[in-house]
GROMACS .gro file of C-alpha atoms in nm:
model
  455
    1LEU     CA    1  -9.443  -4.300   2.567
    2ILE     CA    2  -9.097  -4.393   2.693
    3ALA     CA    3  -8.959  -4.393   2.339
    4ALA     CA    4  -9.125  -4.060   2.268
    5GLY     CA    5  -8.975  -3.924   2.589
    6VAL     CA    6  -8.627  -4.040   2.490
    7VAL     CA    7  -8.659  -3.878   2.149
    8LEU     CA    8  -8.777  -3.559   2.310
    9VAL     CA    9  -8.483  -3.556   2.550
   10LEU     CA   10  -8.241  -3.622   2.267
   11ALA     CA   11  -8.400  -3.349   2.057
   12ILE     CA   12  -8.378  -3.103   2.342
   13GLY     CA   13  -8.015  -3.202   2.406
   14TYR     CA   14  -7.931  -3.171   2.037
   15LEU     CA   15  -8.096  -2.827   2.013
   16ALA     CA   16  -7.938  -2.710   2.339
   17THR     CA   17  -7.593  -2.821   2.220
   18SER     CA   18  -7.649  -2.652   1.882
   19LEU     CA   19  -7.751  -2.336   2.062
   20PHE     CA   20  -7.446  -2.363   2.290
   21PHE     CA   21  -7.208  -2.379   1.989
   22SER     CA   22  -7.386  -2.104   1.799
   23ASP     CA   23  -7.127  -1.852   1.925
   24LYS     CA   24  -6.846  -2.094   1.998
   25PHE     CA   25  -6.608  -2.315   1.806
   26LEU     CA   26  -6.712  -2.679   1.775
   27MET     CA   27  -6.540  -2.970   1.941
   28GLN     CA   28  -6.192  -3.075   1.824
   29THR     CA   29  -6.124  -2.731   1.676
   30SER     CA   30  -5.779  -2.574   1.694
   31VAL     CA   31  -5.641  -2.246   1.560
   32ASN     CA   32  -5.272  -2.249   1.478
   33GLY     CA   33  -5.228  -2.540   1.718
   34MET     CA   34  -5.422  -2.386   2.009
   35ASN     CA   35  -5.722  -2.584   2.140
   36CYS     CA   36  -6.026  -2.362   2.077
   37THR     CA   37  -6.305  -2.607   2.155
   38ALA     CA   38  -6.607  -2.421   2.300
   39LYS     CA   39  -6.418  -2.092   2.282
   40THR     CA   40  -6.590  -1.779   2.160
   41MET     CA   41  -6.430  -1.553   1.901
   42LYS     CA   42  -6.348  -1.306   2.174
   43GLU     CA   43  -6.182  -1.575   2.381
   44VAL     CA   44  -5.983  -1.702   2.082
   45GLU     CA   45  -5.879  -1.351   1.996
   46SER     CA   46  -5.765  -1.297   2.354
   47MET     CA   47  -5.564  -1.619   2.336
   48ILE     CA   48  -5.399  -1.511   2.010
   49GLN     CA   49  -5.334  -1.161   2.142
   50ALA     CA   50  -5.166  -1.311   2.449
   51GLN     CA   51  -4.964  -1.540   2.222
   52VAL     CA   52  -4.849  -1.243   2.013
   53GLU     CA   53  -4.764  -1.035   2.318
   54GLU     CA   54  -4.565  -1.324   2.465
   55TYR     CA   55  -4.392  -1.399   2.134
   56ALA     CA   56  -4.018  -1.470   2.145
   57LEU     CA   57  -3.774  -1.602   1.886
   58ASP     CA   58  -3.501  -1.837   2.008
   59ILE     CA   59  -3.186  -1.815   1.795
   60GLU     CA   60  -2.957  -2.116   1.817
   61THR     CA   61  -2.589  -2.033   1.757
   62ILE     CA   62  -2.272  -2.237   1.738
   63GLN     CA   63  -2.063  -2.039   1.982
   64LEU     CA   64  -2.308  -1.903   2.241
   65GLY     CA   65  -2.595  -2.145   2.260
   66THR     CA   66  -2.940  -1.986   2.235
   67GLU     CA   67  -3.010  -1.613   2.223
   68THR     CA   68  -3.361  -1.469   2.231
   69ILE     CA   69  -3.539  -1.172   2.075
   70LYS     CA   70  -3.866  -1.095   2.253
   71GLY     CA   71  -4.175  -0.944   2.100
   72THR     CA   72  -4.159  -0.666   2.356
   73ASP     CA   73  -3.813  -0.576   2.222
   74ILE     CA   74  -3.962  -0.494   1.883
   75ASP     CA   75  -4.301  -0.344   1.985
   76ILE     CA   76  -4.502  -0.634   1.844
   77GLN     CA   77  -4.881  -0.573   1.839
   78TYR     CA   78  -5.179  -0.794   1.745
   79LYS     CA   79  -5.396  -0.633   1.475
   80GLY     CA   80  -5.666  -0.869   1.355
   81TYR     CA   81  -5.824  -1.210   1.300
   82GLU     CA   82  -6.006  -1.196   0.966
   83GLN     CA   83  -5.926  -1.555   0.867
   84ILE     CA   84  -6.038  -1.689   1.205
   85GLN     CA   85  -6.369  -1.505   1.178
   86GLU     CA   86  -6.419  -1.648   0.831
   87ALA     CA   87  -6.352  -1.999   0.961
   88PHE     CA   88  -6.597  -1.946   1.245
   89ASP     CA   89  -6.865  -1.813   1.011
   90GLU     CA   90  -6.828  -2.119   0.790
   91GLN     CA   91  -6.898  -2.368   1.069
   92ASN     CA   92  -7.259  -2.496   1.125
   93SER     CA   93  -7.345  -2.544   1.492
   94TYR     CA   94  -7.623  -2.786   1.394
   95LEU     CA   95  -7.358  -3.023   1.261
   96TRP     CA   96  -7.189  -3.046   1.599
   97PRO     CA   97  -7.221  -3.427   1.613
   98LYS     CA   98  -6.990  -3.450   1.314
   99ALA     CA   99  -6.724  -3.263   1.512
  100LEU     CA  100  -6.713  -3.556   1.753
  101PHE     CA  101  -6.544  -3.760   1.481
  102VAL     CA  102  -6.364  -3.502   1.262
  103THR     CA  103  -6.092  -3.260   1.379
  104ASN     CA  104  -6.087  -2.906   1.246
  105ASN     CA  105  -5.734  -2.757   1.241
  106ILE     CA  106  -5.761  -2.397   1.133
  107LYS     CA  107  -5.447  -2.238   0.991
  108ALA     CA  108  -5.492  -1.865   1.010
  109GLU     CA  109  -5.263  -1.577   0.930
  110ILE     CA  110  -5.235  -1.362   1.237
  111VAL     CA  111  -5.229  -0.995   1.155
  112PHE     CA  112  -4.969  -0.815   1.366
  113GLU     CA  113  -4.715  -0.535   1.340
  114TYR     CA  114  -4.367  -0.478   1.478
  115ASN     CA  115  -4.095  -0.214   1.457
  116LYS     CA  116  -3.852  -0.327   1.185
  117GLU     CA  117  -3.586  -0.076   1.292
  118LYS     CA  118  -3.599  -0.211   1.647
  119LEU     CA  119  -3.573  -0.565   1.511
  120ASP     CA  120  -3.259  -0.466   1.315
  121ALA     CA  121  -3.116  -0.311   1.631
  122ALA     CA  122  -3.199  -0.624   1.832
  123ILE     CA  123  -3.030  -0.841   1.571
  124MET     CA  124  -2.715  -0.629   1.574
  125ALA     CA  125  -2.714  -0.643   1.955
  126LEU     CA  126  -2.693  -1.023   1.953
  127GLU     CA  127  -2.377  -1.144   2.127
  128SER     CA  128  -2.310  -1.388   1.844
  129LEU     CA  129  -2.286  -1.098   1.598
  130LYS     CA  130  -2.027  -0.907   1.798
  131ALA     CA  131  -1.678  -0.910   1.649
  132GLU     CA  132  -1.515  -1.050   1.964
  133ASN     CA  133  -1.742  -1.355   1.946
  134GLN     CA  134  -1.671  -1.434   1.583
  135THR     CA  135  -1.378  -1.621   1.436
  136ALA     CA  136  -1.321  -1.629   1.064
  137PRO     CA  137  -1.307  -1.964   0.887
  138ILE     CA  138  -0.972  -2.080   0.753
  139ALA     CA  139  -0.971  -2.238   0.410
  140ALA     CA  140  -0.796  -2.562   0.337
  141THR     CA  141  -0.458  -2.498   0.181
  142VAL     CA  142  -0.139  -2.670   0.069
  143VAL     CA  143   0.165  -2.688   0.298
  144TYR     CA  144   0.504  -2.856   0.282
  145LYS     CA  145   0.546  -3.141   0.529
  146ASP     CA  146   0.769  -3.448   0.539
  147ASN     CA  147   0.929  -3.375   0.200
  148ALA     CA  148   0.602  -3.332   0.013
  149PHE     CA  149   0.317  -3.089  -0.031
  150VAL     CA  150   0.004  -3.198   0.154
  151ILE     CA  151  -0.341  -3.052   0.211
  152GLN     CA  152  -0.399  -2.878   0.542
  153GLU     CA  153  -0.759  -2.921   0.654
  154GLU     CA  154  -0.997  -2.627   0.669
  155THR     CA  155  -1.120  -2.472   0.995
  156TYR     CA  156  -1.483  -2.377   1.043
  157GLY     CA  157  -1.522  -2.051   1.231
  158THR     CA  158  -1.810  -1.865   1.393
  159GLN     CA  159  -1.822  -1.568   1.158
  160VAL     CA  160  -2.171  -1.499   1.030
  161ASN     CA  161  -2.305  -1.336   0.719
  162VAL     CA  162  -2.490  -1.047   0.882
  163GLU     CA  163  -2.724  -0.992   0.589
  164SER     CA  164  -2.822  -1.360   0.590
  165VAL     CA  165  -2.893  -1.344   0.962
  166LYS     CA  166  -3.108  -1.034   0.919
  167GLU     CA  167  -3.303  -1.191   0.634
  168LEU     CA  168  -3.355  -1.514   0.831
  169ILE     CA  169  -3.475  -1.343   1.149
  170HIS     CA  170  -3.705  -1.101   0.967
  171SER     CA  171  -3.871  -1.385   0.778
  172SER     CA  172  -3.896  -1.591   1.099
  173VAL     CA  173  -4.067  -1.310   1.287
  174ASP     CA  174  -4.301  -1.252   0.993
  175ALA     CA  175  -4.401  -1.619   1.014
  176MET     CA  176  -4.409  -1.607   1.397
  177ASP     CA  177  -4.160  -1.892   1.411
  178THR     CA  178  -4.031  -1.945   1.762
  179LYS     CA  179  -3.694  -2.103   1.683
  180VAL     CA  180  -3.422  -2.071   1.421
  181ASN     CA  181  -3.083  -2.235   1.388
  182LEU     CA  182  -2.816  -2.016   1.226
  183GLU     CA  183  -2.598  -2.312   1.131
  184LYS     CA  184  -2.880  -2.511   0.968
  185ALA     CA  185  -2.995  -2.196   0.788
  186GLY     CA  186  -2.646  -2.152   0.638
  187CYS     CA  187  -2.574  -1.818   0.803
  188TYR     CA  188  -2.215  -1.900   0.899
  189ILE     CA  189  -1.944  -1.806   0.651
  190GLN     CA  190  -1.786  -2.120   0.512
  191PRO     CA  191  -1.419  -2.174   0.429
  192LYS     CA  192  -1.348  -2.088   0.068
  193TYR     CA  193  -1.183  -2.425   0.014
  194THR     CA  194  -1.209  -2.764   0.185
  195ILE     CA  195  -0.992  -3.074   0.162
  196GLN     CA  196  -1.233  -3.198  -0.104
  197SER     CA  197  -1.207  -2.887  -0.324
  198PRO     CA  198  -1.071  -2.980  -0.668
  199GLU     CA  199  -0.869  -2.656  -0.674
  200VAL     CA  200  -0.678  -2.761  -0.362
  201ILE     CA  201  -0.615  -3.111  -0.488
  202ALA     CA  202  -0.493  -2.979  -0.825
  203ALA     CA  203  -0.264  -2.728  -0.654
  204ARG     CA  204  -0.111  -2.997  -0.432
  205ASP     CA  205  -0.043  -3.224  -0.729
  206ALA     CA  206   0.112  -2.945  -0.936
  207MET     CA  207   0.334  -2.830  -0.650
  208ASN     CA  208   0.460  -3.183  -0.589
  209GLN     CA  209   0.545  -3.200  -0.958
  210TYR     CA  210   0.757  -2.887  -0.914
  211LEU     CA  211   0.970  -3.072  -0.660
  212ASN     CA  212   1.108  -3.297  -0.936
  213ALA     CA  213   1.293  -3.003  -1.088
  214GLU     CA  214   1.671  -2.979  -1.066
  215ILE     CA  215   1.857  -2.701  -1.247
  216THR     CA  216   2.233  -2.715  -1.292
  217HIS     CA  217   2.414  -2.402  -1.408
  218SER     CA  218   2.754  -2.469  -1.562
  219LEU     CA  219   3.003  -2.204  -1.676
  220ASP     CA  220   3.380  -2.159  -1.654
  221GLY     CA  221   3.408  -2.508  -1.506
  222LYS     CA  222   3.188  -2.411  -1.210
  223ASP     CA  223   2.858  -2.592  -1.145
  224ASN     CA  224   2.575  -2.462  -0.929
  225VAL     CA  225   2.285  -2.703  -0.864
  226LEU     CA  226   1.941  -2.579  -0.762
  227LYS     CA  227   1.739  -2.850  -0.587
  228LYS     CA  228   1.404  -2.863  -0.411
  229ASP     CA  229   1.565  -2.812  -0.071
  230THR     CA  230   1.638  -2.457  -0.185
  231PHE     CA  231   1.343  -2.368  -0.405
  232VAL     CA  232   1.066  -2.535  -0.201
  233SER     CA  233   1.042  -2.214   0.005
  234TRP     CA  234   0.969  -2.024  -0.318
  235ILE     CA  235   0.646  -2.218  -0.376
  236SER     CA  236   0.306  -2.120  -0.235
  237VAL     CA  237  -0.054  -2.069  -0.344
  238ASP     CA  238  -0.246  -1.746  -0.399
  239GLU     CA  239  -0.595  -1.664  -0.273
  240ASN     CA  240  -0.746  -1.851  -0.569
  241MET     CA  241  -0.543  -2.165  -0.497
  242ASN     CA  242  -0.314  -2.112  -0.795
  243PRO     CA  243   0.041  -2.237  -0.735
  244ILE     CA  244   0.289  -1.952  -0.749
  245ILE     CA  245   0.668  -1.930  -0.740
  246SER     CA  246   0.818  -1.624  -0.576
  247THR     CA  247   0.969  -1.394  -0.838
  248GLU     CA  248   1.156  -1.212  -0.563
  249LYS     CA  249   1.326  -1.529  -0.438
  250ALA     CA  250   1.405  -1.643  -0.793
  251LYS     CA  251   1.566  -1.304  -0.858
  252GLN     CA  252   1.769  -1.335  -0.539
  253TYR     CA  253   1.898  -1.673  -0.655
  254ALA     CA  254   1.980  -1.526  -0.997
  255THR     CA  255   2.162  -1.242  -0.821
  256ASN     CA  256   2.369  -1.497  -0.630
  257LEU     CA  257   2.449  -1.667  -0.962
  258ALA     CA  258   2.566  -1.331  -1.091
  259HIS     CA  259   2.808  -1.303  -0.799
  260THR     CA  260   2.948  -1.640  -0.904
  261TYR     CA  261   2.961  -1.599  -1.281
  262ASN     CA  262   2.994  -1.227  -1.348
  263THR     CA  263   3.345  -1.115  -1.440
  264ALA     CA  264   3.507  -0.800  -1.312
  265ASP     CA  265   3.399  -0.480  -1.478
  266ARG     CA  266   3.651  -0.238  -1.616
  267PRO     CA  267   3.598   0.099  -1.783
  268GLY     CA  268   3.628   0.138  -2.156
  269VAL     CA  269   3.908   0.356  -2.289
  270LEU     CA  270   3.849   0.583  -2.589
  271THR     CA  271   4.145   0.712  -2.786
  272SER     CA  272   4.035   1.043  -2.935
  273PRO     CA  273   4.156   1.169  -3.276
  274LYS     CA  274   4.346   1.430  -3.073
  275GLY     CA  275   4.528   1.149  -2.893
  276LYS     CA  276   4.337   1.176  -2.564
  277GLN     CA  277   4.285   0.864  -2.353
  278VAL     CA  278   3.930   0.903  -2.226
  279GLN     CA  279   3.811   0.672  -1.944
  280MET     CA  280   3.448   0.572  -2.014
  281SER     CA  281   3.342   0.457  -1.666
  282ASN     CA  282   2.983   0.392  -1.775
  283ALA     CA  283   3.098   0.162  -2.056
  284ILE     CA  284   3.180  -0.133  -1.826
  285LEU     CA  285   3.304  -0.434  -2.017
  286GLY     CA  286   3.275  -0.734  -1.782
  287ARG     CA  287   3.032  -1.026  -1.826
  288GLN     CA  288   2.694  -0.989  -1.662
  289ILE     CA  289   2.422  -1.246  -1.588
  290GLY     CA  290   2.073  -1.133  -1.693
  291ILE     CA  291   1.895  -1.128  -1.355
  292ASP     CA  292   1.540  -1.080  -1.486
  293ALA     CA  293   1.570  -1.324  -1.775
  294GLU     CA  294   1.744  -1.585  -1.558
  295SER     CA  295   1.482  -1.563  -1.281
  296LYS     CA  296   1.198  -1.604  -1.533
  297GLN     CA  297   1.372  -1.909  -1.682
  298LEU     CA  298   1.420  -2.060  -1.336
  299ILE     CA  299   1.048  -2.026  -1.260
  300SER     CA  300   0.956  -2.183  -1.593
  301GLU     CA  301   1.190  -2.480  -1.536
  302ILE     CA  302   1.065  -2.541  -1.183
  303GLN     CA  303   0.707  -2.538  -1.311
  304ALA     CA  304   0.808  -2.798  -1.572
  305GLY     CA  305   0.942  -3.022  -1.294
  306LYS     CA  306   1.236  -3.151  -1.500
  307LYS     CA  307   1.610  -3.183  -1.463
  308VAL     CA  308   1.799  -2.923  -1.667
  309LYS     CA  309   2.169  -2.847  -1.720
  310ARG     CA  310   2.261  -2.524  -1.894
  311SER     CA  311   2.463  -2.205  -1.883
  312PRO     CA  312   2.322  -1.903  -1.701
  313ILE     CA  313   2.150  -1.648  -1.922
  314ILE     CA  314   2.409  -1.386  -2.019
  315ALA     CA  315   2.293  -1.027  -2.052
  316ARG     CA  316   2.632  -0.897  -2.161
  317GLN     CA  317   2.937  -1.093  -2.266
  318ALA     CA  318   3.274  -0.980  -2.143
  319MET     CA  319   3.479  -0.792  -2.398
  320ALA     CA  320   3.840  -0.880  -2.463
  321GLU     CA  321   4.118  -0.633  -2.407
  322GLY     CA  322   4.127  -0.381  -2.687
  323GLN     CA  323   3.755  -0.411  -2.756
  324ASN     CA  324   3.503  -0.149  -2.649
  325ALA     CA  325   3.133  -0.132  -2.582
  326TRP     CA  326   3.058   0.117  -2.858
  327GLY     CA  327   3.212  -0.078  -3.145
  328THR     CA  328   3.373   0.087  -3.447
  329THR     CA  329   3.078   0.300  -3.559
  330TYR     CA  330   3.008   0.587  -3.322
  331VAL     CA  331   2.992   0.964  -3.274
  332GLU     CA  332   3.245   1.144  -3.054
  333VAL     CA  333   3.198   1.495  -2.912
  334ASP     CA  334   3.494   1.663  -2.739
  335ILE     CA  335   3.359   1.949  -2.526
  336THR     CA  336   3.706   2.090  -2.458
  337GLU     CA  337   3.791   2.095  -2.828
  338GLN     CA  338   3.436   2.201  -2.927
  339HIS     CA  339   3.457   1.949  -3.206
  340MET     CA  340   3.280   1.629  -3.310
  341TRP     CA  341   3.360   1.330  -3.529
  342TYR     CA  342   3.158   1.049  -3.682
  343PHE     CA  343   3.328   0.711  -3.735
  344GLN     CA  344   3.195   0.429  -3.951
  345ASN     CA  345   3.366   0.093  -3.923
  346GLY     CA  346   3.664   0.264  -3.766
  347ASN     CA  347   3.695   0.529  -4.039
  348MET     CA  348   3.629   0.895  -3.968
  349VAL     CA  349   3.369   1.005  -4.226
  350PHE     CA  350   3.246   1.334  -4.080
  351GLU     CA  351   3.366   1.613  -3.849
  352THR     CA  352   3.274   1.967  -3.761
  353ASP     CA  353   3.320   2.238  -3.499
  354VAL     CA  354   3.029   2.272  -3.258
  355VAL     CA  355   2.900   2.482  -2.968
  356THR     CA  356   2.797   2.284  -2.658
  357GLY     CA  357   2.611   2.387  -2.342
  358LEU     CA  358   2.701   2.707  -2.158
  359LYS     CA  359   2.986   2.615  -1.923
  360GLY     CA  360   2.889   2.606  -1.556
  361ARG     CA  361   2.521   2.672  -1.622
  362ASN     CA  362   2.384   2.445  -1.895
  363ASP     CA  363   2.666   2.194  -1.930
  364THR     CA  364   2.626   1.925  -2.192
  365PRO     CA  365   2.620   1.587  -2.011
  366THR     CA  366   2.913   1.351  -2.062
  367GLY     CA  367   2.911   0.974  -2.100
  368LEU     CA  368   2.810   0.701  -2.341
  369PHE     CA  369   2.470   0.754  -2.508
  370LYS     CA  370   2.302   0.654  -2.831
  371LEU     CA  371   2.096   0.834  -3.094
  372LEU     CA  372   1.730   0.802  -2.992
  373GLU     CA  373   1.536   1.004  -3.246
  374LYS     CA  374   1.561   1.193  -3.577
  375THR     CA  375   1.303   1.459  -3.659
  376PRO     CA  376   1.315   1.723  -3.937
  377ASN     CA  377   1.158   2.070  -3.914
  378THR     CA  378   1.055   2.079  -3.550
  379THR     CA  379   1.041   2.336  -3.271
  380LEU     CA  380   1.249   2.292  -2.958
  381VAL     CA  381   1.069   2.406  -2.643
  382GLY     CA  382   1.252   2.491  -2.320
  383ARG     CA  383   1.141   2.416  -1.966
  384ILE     CA  384   0.848   2.615  -1.827
  385VAL     CA  385   0.932   2.909  -1.600
  386ASN     CA  386   0.655   3.132  -1.462
  387GLY     CA  387   0.406   2.963  -1.693
  388LYS     CA  388   0.610   3.018  -2.011
  389PRO     CA  389   0.882   2.818  -2.186
  390LEU     CA  390   1.234   2.961  -2.169
  391TYR     CA  391   1.254   2.936  -2.545
  392ARG     CA  392   1.078   2.814  -2.858
  393THR     CA  393   1.331   2.755  -3.131
  394PRO     CA  394   1.251   2.611  -3.476
  395VAL     CA  395   1.522   2.386  -3.623
  396SER     CA  396   1.555   2.196  -3.949
  397TYR     CA  397   1.739   1.893  -3.811
  398TRP     CA  398   1.682   1.744  -3.467
  399MET     CA  399   1.879   1.436  -3.350
  400ARG     CA  400   1.799   1.338  -2.991
  401VAL     CA  401   2.061   1.191  -2.756
  402THR     CA  402   1.872   1.195  -2.421
  403TRP     CA  403   1.502   1.195  -2.336
  404SER     CA  404   1.568   1.491  -2.110
  405GLY     CA  405   1.613   1.707  -2.420
  406ILE     CA  406   1.981   1.691  -2.524
  407GLY     CA  407   2.064   1.636  -2.890
  408PHE     CA  408   2.231   1.760  -3.210
  409HIS     CA  409   2.066   2.032  -3.418
  410ASP     CA  410   2.138   2.314  -3.657
  411ALA     CA  411   2.192   2.657  -3.498
  412SER     CA  412   2.169   2.936  -3.755
  413TRP     CA  413   2.186   3.199  -3.476
  414GLN     CA  414   2.543   3.103  -3.382
  415PRO     CA  415   2.785   3.330  -3.575
  416THR     CA  416   3.080   3.097  -3.520
  417PHE     CA  417   3.147   2.743  -3.400
  418GLY     CA  418   3.434   2.588  -3.208
  419GLY     CA  419   3.680   2.781  -2.998
  420THR     CA  420   3.569   2.912  -2.660
  421ARG     CA  421   3.223   3.040  -2.749
  422TYR     CA  422   3.064   2.775  -2.520
  423LEU     CA  423   3.220   2.954  -2.223
  424THR     CA  424   3.013   3.269  -2.277
  425ASN     CA  425   2.746   3.198  -2.540
  426GLY     CA  426   2.691   2.825  -2.512
  427SER     CA  427   2.364   2.642  -2.579
  428HIS     CA  428   2.103   2.521  -2.329
  429GLY     CA  429   2.286   2.188  -2.331
  430CYS     CA  430   2.245   2.069  -2.690
  431ILE     CA  431   2.524   2.029  -2.944
  432ASN     CA  432   2.482   2.320  -3.186
  433MET     CA  433   2.601   2.254  -3.543
  434PRO     CA  434   2.647   2.472  -3.853
  435PRO     CA  435   2.325   2.437  -4.059
  436ALA     CA  436   2.490   2.281  -4.363
  437LYS     CA  437   2.688   2.038  -4.149
  438ALA     CA  438   2.377   1.948  -3.950
  439GLY     CA  439   2.196   1.856  -4.271
  440GLU     CA  440   2.487   1.643  -4.389
  441PHE     CA  441   2.514   1.467  -4.054
  442TYR     CA  442   2.135   1.412  -4.036
  443ARG     CA  443   2.146   1.222  -4.366
  444MET     CA  444   2.435   1.002  -4.253
  445ILE     CA  445   2.359   0.910  -3.891
  446GLN     CA  446   2.145   0.607  -3.800
  447LEU     CA  447   1.923   0.557  -3.497
  448GLY     CA  448   2.093   0.361  -3.222
  449THR     CA  449   2.441   0.483  -3.311
  450PRO     CA  450   2.656   0.518  -2.993
  451VAL     CA  451   2.737   0.877  -2.896
  452ILE     CA  452   3.036   0.951  -2.672
  453ILE     CA  453   3.057   1.294  -2.510
  454HIS     CA  454   3.363   1.388  -2.304
  455TYR     CA  455   3.594   1.670  -2.205
   0.00000   0.00000   0.00000
């Protein structure tokens, strides 16, 4: 009877406990880490709802410690518990003894909503995202120190990638995470280069190689030596860590060389067939250093890192007395005489009267030029005035002297040539020639031939 009584008590206890857990979670049950033992669905839902309503995300920053976005800031609202209900429905209250020995950790997706626009606004309102609280990183670079190029260490700043921060916080809220670390999540902008970057190391080594260069210019018994003490300030790196040498500073050095090695300019003197002594001020005859070519050569030699001795690059050699810049083959136009001559190897092989530009209005330019273009059977078009060209004139022989539109051509409309016709009926600036003479001259003249025009 005693044994039967014990069994009966146990049976009643078992059934009572089973009945008790029929609408409650069994022992050792948790939902998303919350202890739900003996809790009804309604109680669990209330717990989760409270958890959602109290939700907050702590954001750990480098510069300002921890900032927080609260659920109330983004209108977060609990919406459902389908997975929890499913887990509850799957449990068997009659198996409650098993729960004494086995834990049941339920991982359930909590259904909730929040205002994404308000979350974006809350993110942008974070103190750590304000410009005054951000410092940009500084990449490692190469600097000159103690007679050598060395690597200057990078600096890590507090500037964030805003899009990365937004993406991180949105995903954290979606997962109901309660803490994020911007640094660990890689949201801070990193220096482009560090002391370990191969680009920085390669740049340093190349720039130190440059320092071995030494360029000696020697001319007229005068030596100028370019050493690293001077050109080290020309050397730097660009944003991609490529070593560069300042073209501007190299040109300045070449300009200084020119002051040393250039010889005095003097005007050329043309003796006209009429015996005139014409000063050609734009036909300067002194020696000139080639600034652009010399600066490019300097950069190349520094990059090679070698010792070099040479003459400066000469753009124009000085001419001896009696020589001239136009040689012995050239065209001469005398505006006063209204006449032109063509010399080949010092011999006059062609001449004719001409009509030049209308005096005082369309004057033919004077100076030293060269023949730029030869074109047969073309139409000359004047400048546009009131939407129309001043003239459209077909010619058989066109020989250009300037790109602004001055040249030799036949002029069948001129009744006479030479004399004083240019004073009243001159051209628009071109050198008008008799048609037959223009054809003869066209067949003789070569491109590049110097052309001297003077009064």
